[in-house]
Structure formats: structure tokens, C-alpha cells
PDB file of C-alpha atoms and ligand atoms in Angstrom:
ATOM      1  CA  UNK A   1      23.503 119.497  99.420  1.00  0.00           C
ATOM      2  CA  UNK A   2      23.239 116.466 101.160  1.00  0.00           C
ATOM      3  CA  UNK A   3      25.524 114.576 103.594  1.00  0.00           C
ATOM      4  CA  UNK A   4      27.237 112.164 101.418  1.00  0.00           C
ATOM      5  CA  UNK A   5      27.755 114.078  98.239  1.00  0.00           C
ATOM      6  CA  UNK A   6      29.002 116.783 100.436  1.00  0.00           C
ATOM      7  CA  UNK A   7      31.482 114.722 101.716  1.00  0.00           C
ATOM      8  CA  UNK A   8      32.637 113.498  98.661  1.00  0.00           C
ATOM      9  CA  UNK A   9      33.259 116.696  96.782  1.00  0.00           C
ATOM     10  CA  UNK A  10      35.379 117.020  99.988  1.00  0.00           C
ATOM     11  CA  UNK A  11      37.459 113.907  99.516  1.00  0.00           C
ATOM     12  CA  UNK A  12      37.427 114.824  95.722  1.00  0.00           C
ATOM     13  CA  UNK A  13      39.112 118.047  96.084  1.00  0.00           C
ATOM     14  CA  UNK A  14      41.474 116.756  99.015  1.00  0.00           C
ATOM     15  CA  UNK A  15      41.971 113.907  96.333  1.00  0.00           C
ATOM     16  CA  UNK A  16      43.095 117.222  93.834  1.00  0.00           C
ATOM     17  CA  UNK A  17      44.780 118.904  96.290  1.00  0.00           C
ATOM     18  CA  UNK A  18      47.363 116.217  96.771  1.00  0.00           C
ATOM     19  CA  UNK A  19      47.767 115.908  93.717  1.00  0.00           C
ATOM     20  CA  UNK A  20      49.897 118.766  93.515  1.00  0.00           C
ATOM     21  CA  UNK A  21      49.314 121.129  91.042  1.00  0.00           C
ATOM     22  CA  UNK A  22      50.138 124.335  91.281  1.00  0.00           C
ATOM     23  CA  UNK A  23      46.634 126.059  91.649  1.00  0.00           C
ATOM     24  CA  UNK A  24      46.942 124.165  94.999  1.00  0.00           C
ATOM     25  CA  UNK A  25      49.194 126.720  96.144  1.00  0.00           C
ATOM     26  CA  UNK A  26      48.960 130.249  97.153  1.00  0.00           C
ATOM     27  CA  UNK A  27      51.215 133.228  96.687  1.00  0.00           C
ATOM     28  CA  UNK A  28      54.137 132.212  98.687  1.00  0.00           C
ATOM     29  CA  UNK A  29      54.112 128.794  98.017  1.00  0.00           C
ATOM     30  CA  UNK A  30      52.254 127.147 100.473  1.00  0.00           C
ATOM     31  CA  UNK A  31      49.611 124.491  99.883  1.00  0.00           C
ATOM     32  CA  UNK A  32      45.951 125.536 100.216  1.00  0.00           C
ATOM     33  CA  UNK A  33      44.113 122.100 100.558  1.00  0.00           C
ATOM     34  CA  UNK A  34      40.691 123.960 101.129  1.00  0.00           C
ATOM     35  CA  UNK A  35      38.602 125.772  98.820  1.00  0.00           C
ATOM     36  CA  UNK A  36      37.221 129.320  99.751  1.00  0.00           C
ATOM     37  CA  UNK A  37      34.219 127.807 100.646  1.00  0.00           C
ATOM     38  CA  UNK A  38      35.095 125.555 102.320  1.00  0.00           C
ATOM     39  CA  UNK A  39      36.750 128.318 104.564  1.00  0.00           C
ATOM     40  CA  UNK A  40      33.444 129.962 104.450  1.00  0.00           C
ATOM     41  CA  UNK A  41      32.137 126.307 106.048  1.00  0.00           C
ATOM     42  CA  UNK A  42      34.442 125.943 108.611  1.00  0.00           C
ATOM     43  CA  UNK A  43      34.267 129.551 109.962  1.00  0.00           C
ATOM     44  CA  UNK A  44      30.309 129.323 109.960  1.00  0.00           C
ATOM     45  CA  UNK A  45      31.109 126.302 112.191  1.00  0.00           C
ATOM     46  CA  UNK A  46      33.844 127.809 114.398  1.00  0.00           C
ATOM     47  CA  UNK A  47      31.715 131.066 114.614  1.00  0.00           C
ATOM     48  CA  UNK A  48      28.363 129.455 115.630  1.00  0.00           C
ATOM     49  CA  UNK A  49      30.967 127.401 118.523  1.00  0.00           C
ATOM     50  CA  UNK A  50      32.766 130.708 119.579  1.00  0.00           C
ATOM     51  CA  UNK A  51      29.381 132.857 119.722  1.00  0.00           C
ATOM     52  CA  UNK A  52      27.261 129.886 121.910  1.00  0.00           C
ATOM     53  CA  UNK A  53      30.943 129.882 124.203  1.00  0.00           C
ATOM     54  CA  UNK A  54      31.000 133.148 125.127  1.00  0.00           C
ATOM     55  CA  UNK A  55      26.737 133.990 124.681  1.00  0.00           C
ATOM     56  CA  UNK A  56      26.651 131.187 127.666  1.00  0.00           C
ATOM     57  CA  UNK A  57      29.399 133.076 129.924  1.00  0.00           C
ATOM     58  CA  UNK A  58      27.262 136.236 129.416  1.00  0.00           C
ATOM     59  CA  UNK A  59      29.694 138.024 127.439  1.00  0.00           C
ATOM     60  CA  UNK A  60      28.786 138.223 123.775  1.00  0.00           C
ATOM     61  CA  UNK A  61      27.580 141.592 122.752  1.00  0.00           C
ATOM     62  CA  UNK A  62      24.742 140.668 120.705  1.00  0.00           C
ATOM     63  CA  UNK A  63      24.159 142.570 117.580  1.00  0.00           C
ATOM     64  CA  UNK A  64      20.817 142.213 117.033  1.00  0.00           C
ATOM     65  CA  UNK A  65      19.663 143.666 121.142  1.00  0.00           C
ATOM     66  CA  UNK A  66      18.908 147.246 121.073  1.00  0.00           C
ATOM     67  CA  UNK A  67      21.033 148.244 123.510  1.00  0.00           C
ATOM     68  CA  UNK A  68      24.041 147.466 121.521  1.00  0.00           C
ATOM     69  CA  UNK A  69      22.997 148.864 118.121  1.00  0.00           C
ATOM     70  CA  UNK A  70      25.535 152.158 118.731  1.00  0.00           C
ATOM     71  CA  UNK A  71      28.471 149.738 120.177  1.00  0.00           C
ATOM     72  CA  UNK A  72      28.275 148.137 116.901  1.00  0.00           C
ATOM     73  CA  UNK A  73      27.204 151.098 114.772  1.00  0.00           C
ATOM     74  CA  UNK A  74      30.693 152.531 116.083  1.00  0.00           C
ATOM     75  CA  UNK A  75      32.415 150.050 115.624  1.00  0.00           C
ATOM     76  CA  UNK A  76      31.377 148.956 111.975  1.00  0.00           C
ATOM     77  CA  UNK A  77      32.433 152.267 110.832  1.00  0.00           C
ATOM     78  CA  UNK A  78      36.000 151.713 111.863  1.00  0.00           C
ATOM     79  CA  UNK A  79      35.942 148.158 110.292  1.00  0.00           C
ATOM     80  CA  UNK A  80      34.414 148.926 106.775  1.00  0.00           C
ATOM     81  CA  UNK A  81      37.027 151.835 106.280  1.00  0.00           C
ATOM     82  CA  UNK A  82      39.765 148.709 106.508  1.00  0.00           C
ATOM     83  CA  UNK A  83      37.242 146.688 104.666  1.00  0.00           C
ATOM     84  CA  UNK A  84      36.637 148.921 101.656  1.00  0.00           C
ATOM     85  CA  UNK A  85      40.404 150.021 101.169  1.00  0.00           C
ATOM     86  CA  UNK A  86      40.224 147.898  97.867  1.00  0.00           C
ATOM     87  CA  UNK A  87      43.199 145.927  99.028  1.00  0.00           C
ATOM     88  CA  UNK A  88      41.807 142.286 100.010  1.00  0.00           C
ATOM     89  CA  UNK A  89      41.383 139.441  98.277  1.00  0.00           C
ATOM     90  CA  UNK A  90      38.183 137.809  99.955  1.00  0.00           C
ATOM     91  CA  UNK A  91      36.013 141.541 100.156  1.00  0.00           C
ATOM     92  CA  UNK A  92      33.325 139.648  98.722  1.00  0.00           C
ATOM     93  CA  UNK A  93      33.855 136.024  99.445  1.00  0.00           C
ATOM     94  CA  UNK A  94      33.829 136.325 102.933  1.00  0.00           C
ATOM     95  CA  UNK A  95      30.947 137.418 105.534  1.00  0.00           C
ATOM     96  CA  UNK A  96      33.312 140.047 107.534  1.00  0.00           C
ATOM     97  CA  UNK A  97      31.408 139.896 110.693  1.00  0.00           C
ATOM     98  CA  UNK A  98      32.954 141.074 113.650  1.00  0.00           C
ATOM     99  CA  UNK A  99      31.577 140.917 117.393  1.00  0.00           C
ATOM    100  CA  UNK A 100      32.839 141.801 120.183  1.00  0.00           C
ATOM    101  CA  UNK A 101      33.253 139.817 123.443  1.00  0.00           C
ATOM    102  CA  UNK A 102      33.049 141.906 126.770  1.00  0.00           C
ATOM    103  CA  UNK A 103      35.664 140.796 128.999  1.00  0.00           C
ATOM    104  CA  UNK A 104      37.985 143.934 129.857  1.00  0.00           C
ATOM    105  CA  UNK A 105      40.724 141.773 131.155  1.00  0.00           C
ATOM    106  CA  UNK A 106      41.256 140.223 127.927  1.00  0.00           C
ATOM    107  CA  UNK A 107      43.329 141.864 125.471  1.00  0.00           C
ATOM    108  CA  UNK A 108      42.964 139.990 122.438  1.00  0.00           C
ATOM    109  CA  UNK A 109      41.160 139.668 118.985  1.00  0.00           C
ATOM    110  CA  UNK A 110      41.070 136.375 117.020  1.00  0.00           C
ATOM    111  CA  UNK A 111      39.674 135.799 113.268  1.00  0.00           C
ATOM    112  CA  UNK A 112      37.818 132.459 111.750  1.00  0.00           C
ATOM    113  CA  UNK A 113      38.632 131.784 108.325  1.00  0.00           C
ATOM    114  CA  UNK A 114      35.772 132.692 106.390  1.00  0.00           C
ATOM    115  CA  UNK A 115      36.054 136.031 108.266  1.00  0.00           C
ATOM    116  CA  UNK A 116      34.413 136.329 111.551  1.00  0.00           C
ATOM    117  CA  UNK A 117      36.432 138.391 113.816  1.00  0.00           C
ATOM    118  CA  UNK A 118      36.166 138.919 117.223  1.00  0.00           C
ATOM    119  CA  UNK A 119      37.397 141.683 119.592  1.00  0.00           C
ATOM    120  CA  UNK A 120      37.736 141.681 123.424  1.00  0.00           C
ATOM    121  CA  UNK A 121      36.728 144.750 124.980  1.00  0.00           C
ATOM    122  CA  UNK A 122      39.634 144.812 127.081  1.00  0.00           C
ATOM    123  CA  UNK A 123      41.940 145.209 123.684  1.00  0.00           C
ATOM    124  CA  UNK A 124      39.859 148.157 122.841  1.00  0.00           C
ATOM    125  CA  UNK A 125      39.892 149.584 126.340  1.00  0.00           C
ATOM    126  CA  UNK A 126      43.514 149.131 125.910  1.00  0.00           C
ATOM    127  CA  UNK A 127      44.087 151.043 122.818  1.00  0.00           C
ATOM    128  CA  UNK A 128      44.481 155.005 122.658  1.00  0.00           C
ATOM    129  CA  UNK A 129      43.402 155.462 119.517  1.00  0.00           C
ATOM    130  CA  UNK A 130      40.934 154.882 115.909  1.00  0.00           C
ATOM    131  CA  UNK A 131      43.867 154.188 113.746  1.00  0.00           C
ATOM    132  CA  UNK A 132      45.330 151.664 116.159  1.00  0.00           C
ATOM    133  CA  UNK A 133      42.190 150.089 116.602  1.00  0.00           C
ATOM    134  CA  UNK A 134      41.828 150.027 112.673  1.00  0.00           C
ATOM    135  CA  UNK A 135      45.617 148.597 112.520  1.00  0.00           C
ATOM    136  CA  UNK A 136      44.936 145.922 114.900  1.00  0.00           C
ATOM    137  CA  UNK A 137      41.541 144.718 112.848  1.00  0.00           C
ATOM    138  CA  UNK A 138      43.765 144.778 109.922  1.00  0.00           C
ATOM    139  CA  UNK A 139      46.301 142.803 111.194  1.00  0.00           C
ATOM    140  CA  UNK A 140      43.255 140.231 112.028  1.00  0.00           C
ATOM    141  CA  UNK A 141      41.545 140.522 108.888  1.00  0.00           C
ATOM    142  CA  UNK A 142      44.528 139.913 107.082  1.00  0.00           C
ATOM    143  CA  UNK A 143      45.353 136.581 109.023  1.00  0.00           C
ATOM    144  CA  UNK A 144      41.330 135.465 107.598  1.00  0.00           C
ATOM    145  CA  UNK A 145      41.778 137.121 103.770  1.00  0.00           C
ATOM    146  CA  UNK A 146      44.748 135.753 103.203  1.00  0.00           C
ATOM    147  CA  UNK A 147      43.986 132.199 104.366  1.00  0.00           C
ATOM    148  CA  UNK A 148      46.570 132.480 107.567  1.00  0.00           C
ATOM    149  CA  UNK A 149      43.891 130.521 110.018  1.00  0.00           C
ATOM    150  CA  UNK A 150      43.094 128.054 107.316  1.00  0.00           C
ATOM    151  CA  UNK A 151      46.417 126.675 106.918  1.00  0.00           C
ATOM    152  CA  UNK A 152      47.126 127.047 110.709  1.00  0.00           C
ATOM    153  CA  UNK A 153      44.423 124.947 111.596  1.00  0.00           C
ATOM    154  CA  UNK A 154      45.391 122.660 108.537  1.00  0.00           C
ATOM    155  CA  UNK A 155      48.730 122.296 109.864  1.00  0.00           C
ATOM    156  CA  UNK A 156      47.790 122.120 113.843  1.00  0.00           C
ATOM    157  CA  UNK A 157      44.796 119.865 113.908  1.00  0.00           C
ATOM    158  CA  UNK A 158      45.519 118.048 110.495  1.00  0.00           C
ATOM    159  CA  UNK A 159      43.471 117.871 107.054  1.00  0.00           C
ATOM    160  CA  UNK A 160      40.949 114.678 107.832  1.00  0.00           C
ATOM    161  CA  UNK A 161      40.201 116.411 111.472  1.00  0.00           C
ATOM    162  CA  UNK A 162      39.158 119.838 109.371  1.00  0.00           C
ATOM    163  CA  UNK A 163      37.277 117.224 106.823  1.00  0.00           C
ATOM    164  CA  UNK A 164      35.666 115.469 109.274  1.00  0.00           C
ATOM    165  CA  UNK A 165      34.929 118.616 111.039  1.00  0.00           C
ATOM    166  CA  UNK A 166      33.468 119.955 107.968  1.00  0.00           C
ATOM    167  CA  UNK A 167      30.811 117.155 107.565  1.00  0.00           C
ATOM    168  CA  UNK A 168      29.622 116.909 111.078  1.00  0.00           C
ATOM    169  CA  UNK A 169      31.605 113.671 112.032  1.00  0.00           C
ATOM    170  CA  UNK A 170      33.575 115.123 115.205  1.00  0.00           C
ATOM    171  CA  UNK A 171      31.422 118.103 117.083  1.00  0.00           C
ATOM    172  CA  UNK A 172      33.957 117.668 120.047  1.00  0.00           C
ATOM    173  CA  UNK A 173      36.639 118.676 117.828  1.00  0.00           C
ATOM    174  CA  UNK A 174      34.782 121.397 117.105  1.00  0.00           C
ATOM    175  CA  UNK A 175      34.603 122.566 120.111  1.00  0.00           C
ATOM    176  CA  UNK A 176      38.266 122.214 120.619  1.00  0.00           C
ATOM    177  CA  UNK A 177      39.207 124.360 118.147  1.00  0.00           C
ATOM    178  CA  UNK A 178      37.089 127.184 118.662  1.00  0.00           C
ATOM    179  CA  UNK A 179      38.382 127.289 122.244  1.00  0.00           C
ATOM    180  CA  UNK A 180      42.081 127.105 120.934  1.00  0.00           C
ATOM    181  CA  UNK A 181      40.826 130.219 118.414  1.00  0.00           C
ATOM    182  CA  UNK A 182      41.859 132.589 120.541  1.00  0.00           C
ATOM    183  CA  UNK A 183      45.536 131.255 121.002  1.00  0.00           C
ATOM    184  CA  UNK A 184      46.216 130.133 117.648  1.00  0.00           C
ATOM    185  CA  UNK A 185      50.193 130.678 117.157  1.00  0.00           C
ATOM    186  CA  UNK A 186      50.775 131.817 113.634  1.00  0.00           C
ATOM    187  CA  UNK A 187      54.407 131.225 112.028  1.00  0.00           C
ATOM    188  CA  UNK A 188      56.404 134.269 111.660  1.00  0.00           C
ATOM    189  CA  UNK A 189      55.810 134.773 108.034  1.00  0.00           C
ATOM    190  CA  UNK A 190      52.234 135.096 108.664  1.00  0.00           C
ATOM    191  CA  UNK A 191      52.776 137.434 111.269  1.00  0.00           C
ATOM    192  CA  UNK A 192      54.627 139.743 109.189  1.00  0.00           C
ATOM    193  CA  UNK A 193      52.526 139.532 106.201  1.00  0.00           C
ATOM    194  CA  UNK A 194      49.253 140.442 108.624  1.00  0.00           C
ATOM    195  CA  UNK A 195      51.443 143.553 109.978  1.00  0.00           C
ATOM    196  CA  UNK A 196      52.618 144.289 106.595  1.00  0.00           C
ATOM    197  CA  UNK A 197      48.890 144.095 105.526  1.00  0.00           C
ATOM    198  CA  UNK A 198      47.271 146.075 107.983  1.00  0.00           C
ATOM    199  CA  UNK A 199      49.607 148.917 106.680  1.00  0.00           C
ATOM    200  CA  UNK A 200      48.563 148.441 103.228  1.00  0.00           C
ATOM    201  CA  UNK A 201      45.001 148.436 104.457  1.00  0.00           C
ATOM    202  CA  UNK A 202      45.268 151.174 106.075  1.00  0.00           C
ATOM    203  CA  UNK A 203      47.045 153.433 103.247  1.00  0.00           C
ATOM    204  CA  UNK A 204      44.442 153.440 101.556  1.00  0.00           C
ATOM    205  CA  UNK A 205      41.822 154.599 104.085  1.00  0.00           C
ATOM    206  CA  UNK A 206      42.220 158.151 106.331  1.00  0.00           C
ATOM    207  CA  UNK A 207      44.052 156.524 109.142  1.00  0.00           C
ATOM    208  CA  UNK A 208      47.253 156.519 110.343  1.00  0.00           C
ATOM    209  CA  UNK A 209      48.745 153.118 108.609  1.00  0.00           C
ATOM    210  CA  UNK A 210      51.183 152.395 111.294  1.00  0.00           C
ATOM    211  CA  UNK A 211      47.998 152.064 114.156  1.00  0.00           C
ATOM    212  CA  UNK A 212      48.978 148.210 114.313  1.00  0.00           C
ATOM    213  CA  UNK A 213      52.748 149.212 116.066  1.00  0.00           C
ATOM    214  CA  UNK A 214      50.511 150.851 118.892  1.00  0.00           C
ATOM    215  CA  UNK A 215      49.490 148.416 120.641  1.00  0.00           C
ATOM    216  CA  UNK A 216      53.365 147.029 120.901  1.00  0.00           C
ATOM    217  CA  UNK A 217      54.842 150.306 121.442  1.00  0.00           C
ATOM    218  CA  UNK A 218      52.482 150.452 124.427  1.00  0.00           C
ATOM    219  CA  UNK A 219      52.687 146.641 125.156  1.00  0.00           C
ATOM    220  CA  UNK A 220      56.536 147.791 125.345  1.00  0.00           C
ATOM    221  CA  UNK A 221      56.562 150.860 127.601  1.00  0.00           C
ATOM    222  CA  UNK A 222      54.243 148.079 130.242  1.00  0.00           C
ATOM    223  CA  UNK A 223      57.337 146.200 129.936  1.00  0.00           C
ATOM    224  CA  UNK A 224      56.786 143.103 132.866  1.00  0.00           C
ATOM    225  CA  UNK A 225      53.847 143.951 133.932  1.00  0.00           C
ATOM    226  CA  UNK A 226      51.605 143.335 130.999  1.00  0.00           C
ATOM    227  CA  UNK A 227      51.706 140.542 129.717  1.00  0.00           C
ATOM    228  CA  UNK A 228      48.250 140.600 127.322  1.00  0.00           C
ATOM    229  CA  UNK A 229      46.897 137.664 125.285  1.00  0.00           C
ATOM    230  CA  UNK A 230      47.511 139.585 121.786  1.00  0.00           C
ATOM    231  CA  UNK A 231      51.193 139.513 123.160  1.00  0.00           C
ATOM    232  CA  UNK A 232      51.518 136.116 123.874  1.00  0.00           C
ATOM    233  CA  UNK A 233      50.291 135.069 120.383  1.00  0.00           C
ATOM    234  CA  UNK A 234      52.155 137.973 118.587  1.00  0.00           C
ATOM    235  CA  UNK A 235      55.936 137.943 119.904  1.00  0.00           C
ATOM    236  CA  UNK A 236      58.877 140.043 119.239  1.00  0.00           C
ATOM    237  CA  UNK A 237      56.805 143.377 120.040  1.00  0.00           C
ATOM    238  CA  UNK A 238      60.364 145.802 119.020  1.00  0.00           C
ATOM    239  CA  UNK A 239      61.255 144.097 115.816  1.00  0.00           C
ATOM    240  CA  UNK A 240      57.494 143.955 114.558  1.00  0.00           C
ATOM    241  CA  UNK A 241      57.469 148.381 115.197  1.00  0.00           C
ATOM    242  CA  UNK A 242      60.191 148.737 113.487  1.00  0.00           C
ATOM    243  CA  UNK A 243      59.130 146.367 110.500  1.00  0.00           C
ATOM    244  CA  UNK A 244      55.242 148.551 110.337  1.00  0.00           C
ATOM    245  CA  UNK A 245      57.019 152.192 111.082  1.00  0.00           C
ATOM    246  CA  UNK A 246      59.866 150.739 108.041  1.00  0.00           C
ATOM    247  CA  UNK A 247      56.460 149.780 105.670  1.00  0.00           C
ATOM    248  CA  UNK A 248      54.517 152.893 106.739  1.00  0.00           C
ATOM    249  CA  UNK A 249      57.343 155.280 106.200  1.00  0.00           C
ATOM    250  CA  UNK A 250      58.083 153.707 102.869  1.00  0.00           C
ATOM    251  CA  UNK A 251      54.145 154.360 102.121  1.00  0.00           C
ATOM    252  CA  UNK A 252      54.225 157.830 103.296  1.00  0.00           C
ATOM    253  CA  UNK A 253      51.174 157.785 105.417  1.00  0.00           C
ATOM    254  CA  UNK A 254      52.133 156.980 108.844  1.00  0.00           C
ATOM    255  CA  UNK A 255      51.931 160.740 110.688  1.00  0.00           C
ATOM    256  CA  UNK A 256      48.086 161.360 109.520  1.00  0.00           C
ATOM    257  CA  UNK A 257      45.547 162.103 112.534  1.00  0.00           C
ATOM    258  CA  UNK A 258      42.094 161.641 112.384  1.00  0.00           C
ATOM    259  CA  UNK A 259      39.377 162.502 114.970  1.00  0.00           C
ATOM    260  CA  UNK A 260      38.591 160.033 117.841  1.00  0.00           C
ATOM    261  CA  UNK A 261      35.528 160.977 118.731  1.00  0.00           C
ATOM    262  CA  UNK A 262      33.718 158.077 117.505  1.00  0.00           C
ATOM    263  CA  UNK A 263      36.563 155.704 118.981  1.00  0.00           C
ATOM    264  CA  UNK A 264      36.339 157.651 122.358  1.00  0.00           C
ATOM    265  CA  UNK A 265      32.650 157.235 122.881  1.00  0.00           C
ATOM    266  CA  UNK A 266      32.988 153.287 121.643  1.00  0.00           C
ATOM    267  CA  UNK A 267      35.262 152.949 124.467  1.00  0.00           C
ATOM    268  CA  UNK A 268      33.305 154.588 126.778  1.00  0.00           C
ATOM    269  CA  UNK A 269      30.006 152.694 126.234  1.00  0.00           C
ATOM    270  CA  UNK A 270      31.831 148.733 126.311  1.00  0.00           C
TER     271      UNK A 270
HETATM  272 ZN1   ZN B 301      48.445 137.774 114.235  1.00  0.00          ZN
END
């Protein structure tokens, strides 16, 4: 599709949007001024930013170099158990590709819409086990299936910067908001609906579906002396347990175990 007609099928359905009909907004009521592909778009865009960022500080784990093909052959096996639980809404829209970046001071994961995630070694590192990693990569997946950095960056950046982002106009802003990725503050509803999530995810796989609280129960016991990135952009570390122990219990399928070997030796070789 070419330049022009691109962008006006953009203005078109921004024309739509505002409108104000009600297909132009999603479950709980908030407007949705994109389309899912133009989600797809703009996380292609943020993606292709984020990887050449962190490929030129040496720190991308490529997938396609040999000597990462078990990292990532570990790793997709904990991610396509969250992806396959038949519970989202994008399974098939959406590319699901996560990567991780090798920093082990960094505690944090961050999603694209469209569905790139990305994982710092350091969050893995600091995790103790496989259904707490799966809980935290449900929590993120969540945040991209159910349109949370979409309307984020709608609401942060403002619809003609997306737009114009979308068509090419303003690479600097591009590069500005795949920096701010990382730190993206979500409102407290989508918070709770990506914890919330991640235990519904996780139901329906073998895990434990309370993994997510993990990291905050141990984020908690640190007390002072961590202060990780996840933390930072995910407040209110007591409240959220009790809110993912209060789904999982009402689930019935927070005290499973499953083995960690794979998990172990994933942590071992980042
Ligand atoms: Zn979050």
C-alpha cells in the first residue's frame, strides 16, 4: 500500500473513531482509536527501534545466532504454554515474539502492542521459579492482547503523534517512544486486569496461576534495598498479592508445582 492511501485510511478511521460509535470502544468502555492492525504497525515499528537500541549496546540475544538457539528454545516453551491457554483475544492477530535483552541488573519486561515482548535477563535471574516466570509473561502479554500499550501510548504521546508515527512522518518520535517502552506507567485498572489475566492464563496451563505474586512477594521480603524497574512501573506490590492469591484461590489452581528443570538451566545459560 502506498504512502498516501495509507495515510488516508488512517485519517479515515481516526475520522470513524471520533465519531463515536460504540464499536470504537472496548470491553470496559474505553475508546480504541486504532485498529488491530494498526497495533500490529506500530509494534513492528517500536520493535524494529527497541531491537537496533539494545543490538547496538551489545545486548540483544539474537534468535537467529546459534549460540542462542537453547536460550530461546527454553524459553519459548514457557511462553507458548501461556500462549496456547485458549484465553486471549489476539492468539492469532498478533506476532507473539519475545526476546530477551541481557542486562542482569535490569529487572524488567516490557510489551509492544502488536505483541513483541521483551525480557531482561536480570528479571529472570531474579525469579525462583517456571510458574513465576510464566505469571510475569502473562501479566505482559496481557498488557499487549488486551490493547493496554495501545491506549497508553494513545493517551501519553497523543493520537496524531501515533498517526504520524505510523506513516513515517516523525522517526525521532519513534525513537522516543521505544526508549520510554520500558517505563510505560499503566493506570491501575490495567494493572489489575494484566494480574487478573495472567491468572486466567495460567489456569488453564500446568503452572501454578498465582507465579505473577512472586516476583512482589520477593520484591517485598527485599524491602529498601531493591528497588527493580518492574517495581517502579508496577506499584502497590502487597495489595496486588493479595488481589492474584484472592483470583487464584477463587480458581483453585494456585498450590500446583511443576518441574524447573527447564527454567533452572535457562537461568543458568543467560
Ligand atoms: Zn504491567
Amino acid at each position: 500500500m502506498g504512502f498516501f492511501s495509507r495515510k488516508s485510511l488512517l485519517l479515515l478511521s481516526l475520522a470513524a473513531a471520533l465519531g463515536g460509535t460504540a464499536a470504537c470502544t472496548d470491553d470496559n468502555g474505553n475508546p480504541v482509536l486504532f485498529s488491530v492492525e494498526d497495533d500490529i504497525a506500530l509494534g513492528e515499528q517500536a520493535a524494529a527501534e527497541a531491537d537496533s537500541t539494545y543490538r547496538a549496546q551489545g545486548k540483544l540475544l539474537e534468535r537467529s545466532a546459534p549460540a542462542n538457539r537453547r536460550t530461546y528454545e527454553l524459553l519459548d516453551g514457557v511462553v507458548n504454554k501461556v500462549l496456547n491457554s485458549g484465553e486471549l483475544q489476539h492468539r492469532n492477530d498478533f506476532v507473539w515474539d519475545v526476546k530477551i535483552i541481557k542486562d542482569d541488573a535490569v529487572q524488567n519486561a516490557f510489551a509492544t502492542p502488536g505483541g513483541h515482548i521483551y525480557v531482561f535477563s536480570g528479571l529472570v535471574k531474579f525469579l525462583e521459579n517456571e510458574s513465576q516466570l510464566a505469571g510475569v509473561l502473562g501479566h505482559e502479554i496481557t498488557h499487549a492482547d488486551r490493547r493496554h500499550t495501545t491506549r497508553q501510548l494513545q493517551q501519553q504521546y497523543g493520537i496524531s503523534a501515533l498517526l504520524g508515527l505510523l506513516v513515517g512522518d516523525d522517526p525521532n518520535q519513534l525513537v522516543q517512544i521505544a526508549a520510554g517502552l520500558g517505563q510505560l506507567k499503566f493506570g491501575r485498572e490495567y494493572e489489575q486486569e494484566a494480574d487478573e489475566y495472567s491468572v486466567i492464563y495460567l489456569n488453564k496451563t500446568t503452572y501454578a496461576c498465582d507465579g505473577a505474586a512472586g516476583f512482589f512477594i520477593k520484591s517485598e521480603a527485599q524491602g529498601q534495598s531493591a528497588t527493580p524497574e518492574f517495581l517502579s512501573t508496577h506499584p502497590n506490590p502487597g495489595s496486588r498479592i493479595e488481589a492474584i492469591q484472592a483470583k487464584a484461590t477463587q480458581l483453585n489452581c494456585q498450590s500446583r508445582s511443576v518441574s524447573n528443570a527447564a527454567f533452572d538451566e535457562l537461568k543458568r545459560i543467560i
